[in-house]
CSV table of C-alpha atoms in Angstrom, one decimal:
chain,number,residue,atom,x,y,z
A,1,MET,CA,0.5,-5.2,9.5
A,2,ASN,CA,-3.3,-5.5,11.1
A,3,ALA,CA,-2.5,-3.7,14.1
A,4,ILE,CA,-0.3,-1.0,12.7
A,5,ALA,CA,-4.0,-0.4,10.2
A,6,GLU,CA,-6.1,-0.5,12.9
A,7,ALA,CA,-3.9,1.8,15.2
A,8,LEU,CA,-3.6,4.4,11.8
A,9,ARG,CA,-7.5,4.1,11.7
A,10,ASP,CA,-8.2,4.9,14.9
A,11,SER,CA,-5.7,7.9,14.2
A,12,GLY,CA,-8.2,9.4,11.4
A,13,PHE,CA,-6.2,7.6,8.6
A,14,VAL,CA,-8.0,5.9,6.2
A,15,VAL,CA,-6.0,3.0,5.6
A,16,HIS,CA,-5.8,0.2,2.6
A,17,ASN,CA,-3.9,-2.5,4.0
A,18,VAL,CA,-3.3,-5.0,0.5
A,19,ASP,CA,-2.2,-8.0,0.2
A,20,TYR,CA,0.0,-9.7,-2.7
A,21,ALA,CA,0.7,-13.1,-3.8
A,22,SER,CA,4.6,-12.4,-3.7
A,23,ARG,CA,5.5,-15.6,-5.5
A,24,THR,CA,3.3,-14.9,-8.6
A,25,ALA,CA,5.2,-12.6,-10.3
A,26,PRO,CA,7.7,-9.9,-11.1
A,27,ILE,CA,8.0,-6.8,-9.0
A,28,ASP,CA,5.8,-4.1,-11.7
A,29,GLN,CA,2.9,-6.4,-12.4
A,30,LEU,CA,2.5,-7.1,-8.6
A,31,ALA,CA,3.5,-2.9,-8.2
A,32,GLU,CA,0.8,-2.6,-10.7
A,33,ALA,CA,-1.7,-4.7,-9.7
A,34,GLY,CA,-1.3,-3.7,-6.0
A,35,ILE,CA,-0.2,-0.2,-5.4
A,36,ALA,CA,-1.8,1.6,-8.2
A,37,PRO,CA,-5.4,1.0,-7.4
A,38,VAL,CA,-4.2,2.5,-4.4
A,39,VAL,CA,-2.8,5.4,-5.0
A,40,ALA,CA,-5.8,6.2,-7.7
A,41,ALA,CA,-8.2,5.7,-5.2
A,42,ALA,CA,-7.3,8.3,-2.8
A,43,ARG,CA,-5.8,10.4,-5.8
A,44,GLU,CA,-9.7,10.6,-6.9
A,45,ALA,CA,-10.5,11.0,-3.0
A,46,GLY,CA,-9.1,13.9,-2.7
A,47,ALA,CA,-6.4,13.1,-0.7
A,48,PRO,CA,-3.9,15.8,-0.2
A,49,ARG,CA,-0.8,13.4,0.7
A,50,ILE,CA,-0.3,10.0,0.6
A,51,HIS,CA,1.6,7.9,3.0
A,52,PHE,CA,2.9,4.6,3.1
A,53,VAL,CA,3.9,1.7,5.7
A,54,THR,CA,5.8,-1.3,4.3
A,55,HIS,CA,7.8,-3.7,5.4
A,56,SER,CA,10.1,-5.6,2.9
A,57,LEU,CA,9.1,-6.4,-0.4
A,58,GLY,CA,6.2,-4.0,0.2
A,59,GLY,CA,8.5,-1.0,0.2
A,60,ILE,CA,10.1,-2.0,-3.6
A,61,LEU,CA,6.7,-2.6,-4.4
A,62,VAL,CA,6.1,1.1,-3.3
A,63,ARG,CA,9.3,2.3,-5.3
A,64,ALA,CA,8.4,0.6,-8.0
């Protein structure tokens, strides 16, 4: 994900590469702790759109 994050930054996107301990909590708690703050920060910054690039459990967390 780091290479993708770097390429997106180079293209002018603001990137948040979120790391989470996938085996420590249920999906709803991981989503609240990892995804919700990023969405809140984007909204606070006035982002007109938010894009997600995910893999595996990351996609599930975004959907939650």
